[in-house]
Amino acid sequence: MELADLVGRRPVPGGGLLMTLTRRCPLRCAHCSTSSTPDGEDTGVGPLTGFVRSFTPADRPGVVLFTGGEPLLLPAAVTALAREARRAGTRSAVLSGMFFARNGTVPARIMEAVTAVDHFSASLDAFHEREVPRAGVFRAVHRVLDAGTAASFHITGTGPDDPYLAEVTAAVRREFDDRVPMLVNETRPVGRAAAWAAPRTAVVDGGRVRPCPMAAWPVVAFDGTVVACCNQDVVDRRPVPRHLRLGHVAEDGWPQIHRRLLDSPLLRTIRTTGPSHPYARARHGAPTDRAPSASPALPGGPCAACRALPEHPAAAEAAGRAGSGPVGALLDRETARLQAEAGPAALLRRYGCAPYADLVSLAPTHRAAS
Ligand code: SF4
């Protein structure tokens, strides 16, 4: 499974699932969005396995992405969960910080996990390079490719003008002969980066329609809670705003989580119009995509507005009304279809580092049989 297939599914509700295996990580990268440490907590292999066993060929996510912390601190769990998922037809991917690759080797237990999944993604950025040399990471990724697993790099920089991004993406293209795709992102002020990273340019959307595809894939958080999106405050803070909490892996299976994700009128509206639009409707009593002066940007941006919806009953009611019934379901499906048709690079122009978005579709070295 190639990176473009993975990213291309991101706007599809229930098209994928993000599963956090642990908050532990042996590295201490200064930009870590999850503030992972060597002593972080594990989510619990038992409940995660039970949850994956609830996938069926008729009702399953298309792909499950194992993340952390460092998921490959639990290579046997990655192997077992990937095999269990595949039984139902779900493909899998793992994102690693490459702690094992200082000398370019891939230990046998980790290689077993790498060959159990359908896609392997290696983190690479200036912070990781202080912990694991680039040459070791490149050698290890060559081994992954030689083992027959599709691979990509997940690269982070400070922004479009960061010279590191220009240098490292050119180095990857040279080393892998333009055949390994890249997802290039910008550092965000969350986790350990909260103290120093600049926020991205504020989105002054004035209530305009800006669909949020991040509410399409459930996320299993460190404590087993299943939330509706990957916003780090939603994943980390408790309690989770009620419209963004889908359940818990110890209590719910995929069919229940999937149904709540699809049927929630608020989530449909967030996926269809974004969270600011219902505030504008509540203020004006009608849809608007007019001037920001008529519908000023909400303090804290769209995600803060989204998390605060339960505290604003009029906006929550407007969101609920807009997303209910067959029309709400139809708009949700059509929004997902249009975004999926626009392709993975279009998604990354909005959510990643725009000038590098096309690198998601570099020609692969390996085509998965499935
Ligand atoms: S707008 Fe809401 S659903 Fe979308 S990423 Fe932000 S907090 Fe999550």
PDB file of N, CA and C and ligand atoms in Angstrom, residues 212 214-215 228-231 234 244 267 270 275 302-303 306-307, ligand 1:
ATOM      1  N   CYS A 212     -13.909  19.677   7.518  1.00  0.00           N
ATOM      2  CA  CYS A 212     -12.804  19.133   8.310  1.00  0.00           C
ATOM      3  C   CYS A 212     -12.700  17.621   8.077  1.00  0.00           C
ATOM      4  N   MET A 214     -10.381  15.816   9.011  1.00  0.00           N
ATOM      5  CA  MET A 214      -9.721  15.181  10.158  1.00  0.00           C
ATOM      6  C   MET A 214     -10.741  14.489  11.066  1.00  0.00           C
ATOM      7  N   ALA A 215     -12.016  14.817  10.904  1.00  0.00           N
ATOM      8  CA  ALA A 215     -13.062  14.162  11.699  1.00  0.00           C
ATOM      9  C   ALA A 215     -13.584  12.907  11.004  1.00  0.00           C
ATOM     10  N   ALA A 228     -12.975  11.411  17.848  1.00  0.00           N
ATOM     11  CA  ALA A 228     -13.399  11.568  16.455  1.00  0.00           C
ATOM     12  C   ALA A 228     -12.356  12.212  15.562  1.00  0.00           C
ATOM     13  N   CYS A 229     -11.268  12.733  16.145  1.00  0.00           N
ATOM     14  CA  CYS A 229     -10.276  13.370  15.279  1.00  0.00           C
ATOM     15  C   CYS A 229      -8.912  13.348  15.943  1.00  0.00           C
ATOM     16  N   CYS A 230      -7.893  13.767  15.165  1.00  0.00           N
ATOM     17  CA  CYS A 230      -6.508  13.667  15.623  1.00  0.00           C
ATOM     18  C   CYS A 230      -5.998  14.981  16.228  1.00  0.00           C
ATOM     19  N   ASN A 231      -6.870  15.960  16.437  1.00  0.00           N
ATOM     20  CA  ASN A 231      -6.426  17.180  17.107  1.00  0.00           C
ATOM     21  C   ASN A 231      -5.814  16.791  18.458  1.00  0.00           C
ATOM     22  N   VAL A 234      -7.768  17.139  21.607  1.00  0.00           N
ATOM     23  CA  VAL A 234      -8.870  16.174  21.702  1.00  0.00           C
ATOM     24  C   VAL A 234      -8.333  14.811  22.142  1.00  0.00           C
ATOM     25  N   LEU A 244     -17.146  14.822  20.380  1.00  0.00           N
ATOM     26  CA  LEU A 244     -15.933  14.266  19.783  1.00  0.00           C
ATOM     27  C   LEU A 244     -15.512  12.948  20.432  1.00  0.00           C
ATOM     28  N   LEU A 267     -20.946  15.658  13.896  1.00  0.00           N
ATOM     29  CA  LEU A 267     -19.736  15.273  13.155  1.00  0.00           C
ATOM     30  C   LEU A 267     -19.951  15.391  11.655  1.00  0.00           C
ATOM     31  N   ILE A 270     -19.448  19.010  10.913  1.00  0.00           N
ATOM     32  CA  ILE A 270     -18.023  19.396  11.000  1.00  0.00           C
ATOM     33  C   ILE A 270     -17.285  18.903   9.756  1.00  0.00           C
ATOM     34  N   PRO A 275     -16.305  23.639  11.597  1.00  0.00           N
ATOM     35  CA  PRO A 275     -16.978  24.025  12.831  1.00  0.00           C
ATOM     36  C   PRO A 275     -17.404  25.483  12.911  1.00  0.00           C
ATOM     37  N   PRO A 302     -10.561  27.412  14.254  1.00  0.00           N
ATOM     38  CA  PRO A 302     -11.647  26.448  14.058  1.00  0.00           C
ATOM     39  C   PRO A 302     -11.633  25.294  15.068  1.00  0.00           C
ATOM     40  N   CYS A 303     -10.467  24.779  15.410  1.00  0.00           N
ATOM     41  CA  CYS A 303     -10.460  23.617  16.316  1.00  0.00           C
ATOM     42  C   CYS A 303     -10.928  24.016  17.715  1.00  0.00           C
ATOM     43  N   CYS A 306     -14.545  24.304  17.535  1.00  0.00           N
ATOM     44  CA  CYS A 306     -15.157  22.977  17.466  1.00  0.00           C
ATOM     45  C   CYS A 306     -15.228  22.346  18.863  1.00  0.00           C
ATOM     46  N   ARG A 307     -14.125  22.402  19.597  1.00  0.00           N
ATOM     47  CA  ARG A 307     -14.113  21.789  20.933  1.00  0.00           C
ATOM     48  C   ARG A 307     -15.109  22.471  21.860  1.00  0.00           C
TER      49      ARG A 307
HETATM   50  S1  SF4 B   1     -12.261  21.034  13.598  1.00  0.00           S
HETATM   51 FE1  SF4 B   1     -12.942  19.705  15.296  1.00  0.00          FE
HETATM   52  S2  SF4 B   1     -13.030  17.651  14.379  1.00  0.00           S
HETATM   53 FE2  SF4 B   1     -11.776  18.923  13.021  1.00  0.00          FE
HETATM   54  S3  SF4 B   1      -9.644  18.599  13.717  1.00  0.00           S
HETATM   55 FE3  SF4 B   1     -10.417  20.437  14.767  1.00  0.00          FE
HETATM   56  S4  SF4 B   1     -11.196  19.698  16.749  1.00  0.00           S
HETATM   57 FE4  SF4 B   1     -11.010  17.928  15.381  1.00  0.00          FE
END
